[in-house]
Coordinates of C-alpha atoms in Angstrom, one line a residue:
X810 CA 28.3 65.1 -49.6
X811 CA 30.2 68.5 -50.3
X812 CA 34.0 68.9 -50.6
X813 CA 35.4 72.4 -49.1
X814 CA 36.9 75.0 -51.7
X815 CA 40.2 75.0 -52.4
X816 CA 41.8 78.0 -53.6
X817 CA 45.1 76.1 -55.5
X818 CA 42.6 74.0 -56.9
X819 CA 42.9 73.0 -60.9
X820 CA 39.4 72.7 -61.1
X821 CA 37.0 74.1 -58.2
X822 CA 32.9 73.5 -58.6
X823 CA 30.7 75.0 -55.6
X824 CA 27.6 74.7 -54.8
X825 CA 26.5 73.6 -58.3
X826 CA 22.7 73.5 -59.1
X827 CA 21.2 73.6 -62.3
X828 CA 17.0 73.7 -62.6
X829 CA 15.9 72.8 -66.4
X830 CA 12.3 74.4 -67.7
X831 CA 10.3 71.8 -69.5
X832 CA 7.1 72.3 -71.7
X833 CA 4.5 74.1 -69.9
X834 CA 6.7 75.6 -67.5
X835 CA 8.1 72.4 -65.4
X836 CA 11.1 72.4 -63.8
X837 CA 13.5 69.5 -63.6
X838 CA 16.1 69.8 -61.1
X839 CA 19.3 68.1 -62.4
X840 CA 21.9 69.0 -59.7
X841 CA 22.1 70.5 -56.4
X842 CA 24.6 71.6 -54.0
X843 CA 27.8 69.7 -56.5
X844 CA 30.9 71.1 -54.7
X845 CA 34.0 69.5 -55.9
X846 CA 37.7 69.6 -56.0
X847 CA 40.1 68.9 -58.5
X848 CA 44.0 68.6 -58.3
X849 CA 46.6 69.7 -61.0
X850 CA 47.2 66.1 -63.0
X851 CA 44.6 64.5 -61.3
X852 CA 42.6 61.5 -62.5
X853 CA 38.7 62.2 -61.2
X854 CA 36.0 60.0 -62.5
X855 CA 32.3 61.2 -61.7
X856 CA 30.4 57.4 -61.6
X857 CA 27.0 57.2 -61.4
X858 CA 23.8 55.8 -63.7
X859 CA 21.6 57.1 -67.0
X860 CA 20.1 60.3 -66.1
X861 CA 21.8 61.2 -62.5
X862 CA 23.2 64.6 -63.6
X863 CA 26.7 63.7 -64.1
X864 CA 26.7 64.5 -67.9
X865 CA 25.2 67.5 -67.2
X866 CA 28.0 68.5 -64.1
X867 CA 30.5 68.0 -67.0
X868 CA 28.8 70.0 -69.5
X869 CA 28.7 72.9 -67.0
X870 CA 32.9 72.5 -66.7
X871 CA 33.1 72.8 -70.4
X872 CA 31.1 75.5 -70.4
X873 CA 28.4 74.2 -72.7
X874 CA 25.8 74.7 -69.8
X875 CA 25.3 77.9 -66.8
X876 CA 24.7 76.8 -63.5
X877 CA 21.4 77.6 -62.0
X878 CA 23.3 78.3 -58.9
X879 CA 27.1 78.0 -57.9
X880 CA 30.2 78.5 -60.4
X881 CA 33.3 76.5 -61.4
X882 CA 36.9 78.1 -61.1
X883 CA 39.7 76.5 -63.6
X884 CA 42.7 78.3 -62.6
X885 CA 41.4 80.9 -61.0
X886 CA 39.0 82.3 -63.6
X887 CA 35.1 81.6 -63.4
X888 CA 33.8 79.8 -66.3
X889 CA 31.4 81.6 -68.6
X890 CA 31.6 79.4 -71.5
X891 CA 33.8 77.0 -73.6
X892 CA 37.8 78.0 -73.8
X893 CA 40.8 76.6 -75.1
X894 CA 41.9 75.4 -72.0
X895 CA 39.0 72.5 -72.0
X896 CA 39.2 69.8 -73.9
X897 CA 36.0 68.0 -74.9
X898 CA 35.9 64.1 -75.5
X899 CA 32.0 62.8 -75.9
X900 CA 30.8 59.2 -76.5
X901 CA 29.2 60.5 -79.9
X902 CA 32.5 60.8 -82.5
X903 CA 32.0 64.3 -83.2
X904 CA 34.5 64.0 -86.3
X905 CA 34.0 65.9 -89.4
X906 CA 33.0 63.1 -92.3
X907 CA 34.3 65.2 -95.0
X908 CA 38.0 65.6 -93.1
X909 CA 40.9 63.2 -92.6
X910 CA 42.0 61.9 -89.5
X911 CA 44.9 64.4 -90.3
X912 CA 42.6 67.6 -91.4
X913 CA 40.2 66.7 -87.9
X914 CA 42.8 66.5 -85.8
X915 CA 44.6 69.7 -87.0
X916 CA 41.2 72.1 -86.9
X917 CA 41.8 73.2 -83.7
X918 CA 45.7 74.5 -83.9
X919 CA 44.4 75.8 -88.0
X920 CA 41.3 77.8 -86.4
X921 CA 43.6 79.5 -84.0
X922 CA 45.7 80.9 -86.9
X923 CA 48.0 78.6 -86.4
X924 CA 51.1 77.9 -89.4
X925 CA 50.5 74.9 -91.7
X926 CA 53.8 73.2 -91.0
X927 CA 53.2 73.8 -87.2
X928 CA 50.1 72.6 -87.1
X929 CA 51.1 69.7 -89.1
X930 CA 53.5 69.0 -86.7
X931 CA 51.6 69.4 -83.8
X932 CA 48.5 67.1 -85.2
X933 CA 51.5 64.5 -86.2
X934 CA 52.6 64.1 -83.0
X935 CA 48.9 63.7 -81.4
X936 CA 48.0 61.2 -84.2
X937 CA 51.2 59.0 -83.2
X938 CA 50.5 59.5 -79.2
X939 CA 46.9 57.7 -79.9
X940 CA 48.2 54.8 -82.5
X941 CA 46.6 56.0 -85.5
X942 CA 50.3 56.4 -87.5
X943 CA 49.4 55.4 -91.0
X944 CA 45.9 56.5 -90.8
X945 CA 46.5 60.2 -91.4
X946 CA 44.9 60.4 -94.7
X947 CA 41.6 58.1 -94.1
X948 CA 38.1 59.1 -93.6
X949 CA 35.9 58.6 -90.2
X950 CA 33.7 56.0 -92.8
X951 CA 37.0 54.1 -92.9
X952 CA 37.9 54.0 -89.1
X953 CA 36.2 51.6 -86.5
X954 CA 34.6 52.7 -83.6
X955 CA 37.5 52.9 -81.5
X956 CA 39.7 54.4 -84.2
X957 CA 37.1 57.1 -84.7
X958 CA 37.8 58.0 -81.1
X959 CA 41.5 57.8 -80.9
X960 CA 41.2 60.2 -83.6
X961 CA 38.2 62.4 -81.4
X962 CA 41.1 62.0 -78.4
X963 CA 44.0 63.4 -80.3
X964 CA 41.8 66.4 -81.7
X965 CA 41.2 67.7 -78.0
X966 CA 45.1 66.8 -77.2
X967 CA 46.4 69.2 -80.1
X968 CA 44.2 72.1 -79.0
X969 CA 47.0 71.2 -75.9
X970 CA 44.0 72.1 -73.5
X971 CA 45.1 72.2 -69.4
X972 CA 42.1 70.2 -68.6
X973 CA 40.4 66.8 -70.7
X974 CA 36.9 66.4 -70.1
X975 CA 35.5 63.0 -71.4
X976 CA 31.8 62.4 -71.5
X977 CA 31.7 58.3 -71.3
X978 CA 33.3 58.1 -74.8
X979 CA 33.8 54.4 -74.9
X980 CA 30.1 53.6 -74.2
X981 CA 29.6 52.9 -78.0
X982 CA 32.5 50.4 -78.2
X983 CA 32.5 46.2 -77.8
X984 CA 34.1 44.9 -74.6
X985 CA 37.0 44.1 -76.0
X986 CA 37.9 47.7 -77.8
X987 CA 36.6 49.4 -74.7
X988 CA 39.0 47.5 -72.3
X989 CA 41.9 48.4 -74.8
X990 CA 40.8 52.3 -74.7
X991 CA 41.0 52.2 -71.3
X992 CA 44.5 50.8 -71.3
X993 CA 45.2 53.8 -74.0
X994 CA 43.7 56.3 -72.5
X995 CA 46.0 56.2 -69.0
X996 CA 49.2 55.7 -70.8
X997 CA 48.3 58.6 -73.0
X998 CA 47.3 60.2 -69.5
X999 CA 50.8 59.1 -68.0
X1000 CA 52.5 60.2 -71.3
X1001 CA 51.3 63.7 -71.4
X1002 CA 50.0 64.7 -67.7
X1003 CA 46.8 66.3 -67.9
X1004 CA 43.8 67.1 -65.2
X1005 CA 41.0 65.0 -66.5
X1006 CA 37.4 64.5 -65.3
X1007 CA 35.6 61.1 -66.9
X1008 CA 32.4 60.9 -66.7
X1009 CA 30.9 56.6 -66.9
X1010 CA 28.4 54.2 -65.6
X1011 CA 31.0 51.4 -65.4
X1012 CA 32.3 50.7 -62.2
X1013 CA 35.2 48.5 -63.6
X1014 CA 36.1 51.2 -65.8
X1015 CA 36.1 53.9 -63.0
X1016 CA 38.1 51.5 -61.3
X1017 CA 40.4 51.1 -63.4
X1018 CA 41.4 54.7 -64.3
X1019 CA 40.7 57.2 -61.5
X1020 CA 43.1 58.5 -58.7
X1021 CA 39.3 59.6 -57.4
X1022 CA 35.9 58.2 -57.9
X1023 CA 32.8 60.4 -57.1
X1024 CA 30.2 58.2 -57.1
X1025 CA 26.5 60.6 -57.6
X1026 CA 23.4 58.9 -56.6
X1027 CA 20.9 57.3 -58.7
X1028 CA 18.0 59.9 -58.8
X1029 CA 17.3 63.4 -59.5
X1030 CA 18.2 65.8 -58.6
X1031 CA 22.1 64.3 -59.2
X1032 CA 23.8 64.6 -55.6
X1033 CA 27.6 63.3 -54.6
X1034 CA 27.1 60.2 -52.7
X1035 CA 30.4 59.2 -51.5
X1036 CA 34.2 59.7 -52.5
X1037 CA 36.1 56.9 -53.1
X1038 CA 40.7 57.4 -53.0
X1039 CA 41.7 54.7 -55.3
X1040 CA 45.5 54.1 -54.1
X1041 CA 46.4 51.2 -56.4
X1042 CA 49.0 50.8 -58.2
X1043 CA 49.1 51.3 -61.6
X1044 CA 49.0 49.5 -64.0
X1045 CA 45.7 47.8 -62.7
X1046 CA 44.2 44.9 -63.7
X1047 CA 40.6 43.3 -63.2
X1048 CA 41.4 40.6 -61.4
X1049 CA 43.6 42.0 -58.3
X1050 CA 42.7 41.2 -54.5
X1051 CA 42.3 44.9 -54.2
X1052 CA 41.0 45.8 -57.1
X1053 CA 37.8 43.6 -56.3
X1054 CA 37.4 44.4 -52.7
X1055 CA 37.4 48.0 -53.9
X1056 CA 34.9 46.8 -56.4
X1057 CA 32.7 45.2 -54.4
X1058 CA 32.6 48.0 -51.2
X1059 CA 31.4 50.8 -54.2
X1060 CA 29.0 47.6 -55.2
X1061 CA 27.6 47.7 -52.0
X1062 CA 27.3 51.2 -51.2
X1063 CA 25.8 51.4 -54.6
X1064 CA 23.4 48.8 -54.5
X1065 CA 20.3 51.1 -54.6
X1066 CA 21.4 53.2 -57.1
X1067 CA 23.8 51.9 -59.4

């Protein structure tokens, strides 16, 4: 299932296929025929399984992957590799061990020849938006799990990127840390409006965050099944009428492949 193009697009991905060469000369196809639209501010999570190609659809965004076939328009301009106007949240911390929360969260603004007081500022403001106040000085050894990702969150933030592109970054967290991420993660989203793609295999989680849900299906090579308009209200919780029926119809449809 394709979407057409749309020039005023945010984000516009058409006709995406990407072929891998294994050992010996094998070729894996990963993804064929994506074509997806994205709106300014817009909330899209891409749902599917382990190893259905959504991972690497979102690696091909950032720019960390070419498309076999097909291209991806973010205002306008073709993508030919990673730019400021990406941000890049994975479910790996990615932090520097040897920095502070403060000194991580400030690389990006410090590598673009940005002033220290700025910069300072800027990474300030982004360490208070994601709750880590007080924390400025610590070490990624002496965060937890989800603090280490706050702190991943507000390092994409104060590169002040157009577009956030999260790679299932809560997958390493408990159930209980993971549903309070979640509940950060939209009102940081609500707080400072960006277009963001999230990538999961959680249905609940999808759910819970997306304007959109494109739900890929469970095999190779990774294909859009079905497109799901999630027009409840926010905030949403677990246990609304709506929110289950809307659970149980993706469920269902899913059943196969999910």
């Amino acid at each position: 299932m394709a979407e057409n193009g749309n020039t005023n697009a945010k984000i516009s991905c058409q006709n995406i296929s990407k072929t891998f060469i294994q050992k010996g000369s094998q070729k894996v196809h990963v993804l064929e025929d994506i074509s997806l639209d994205v709106k300014e501010n817009e909330f899209v999570v891409i749902l599917g399984p382990g190893q259905c190609g959504k991972s690497t659809l979102l690696r091909i965004m950032a720019g960390l992957e070419t498309a076999t076939t097909g291209s991806v328009v973010i205002n306008g301009k073709e993508v030919d590799g990673p730019g400021q106007d990406r941000g890049l949240v994975f479910q790996s911390y990615m932090l520097f061990a040897w920095k502070t929360v403060m000194g991580n969260v400030e690389m990006g603004p410090k590598l673009r020849g940005v002033g220290k007081e700025e910069r300072r500022k800027v990474a300030q403001h982004y360490i208070d938006m994601v709750g880590l106040q007080g924390f400025e000085n610590k070490y990624p050894h002496q965060l937890s799990g989800g603090m280490k990702q706050r702190a991943g969150i507000a390092r994409a933030y104060a590169n002040q990127p157009q577009v956030m592109l999260l790679d299932e970054p809560f997958g390493q967290l408990d159930a209980q840390t993971r549903i309070y991420m979640e509940q950060e993660t939209v009102r940081i989203w609500e707080q400072e409006k960006r277009t963001v793609i999230f990538v999961t295999n959680n249905i609940d989680e999808a759910l819970f965050l997306g304007d959109r849900i494109i739900c890929m299906e469970g095999k190779l090579p990774g294909r859009i099944r079905e497109v799901y308009n999630v027009n409840l209200p926010r905030p949403r919780k677990f246990t609304d009428l709506e929110f289950l029926k809307l659970r149980h119809e993706i469920t269902e449809a899913s059943e196969l492949t999910l």
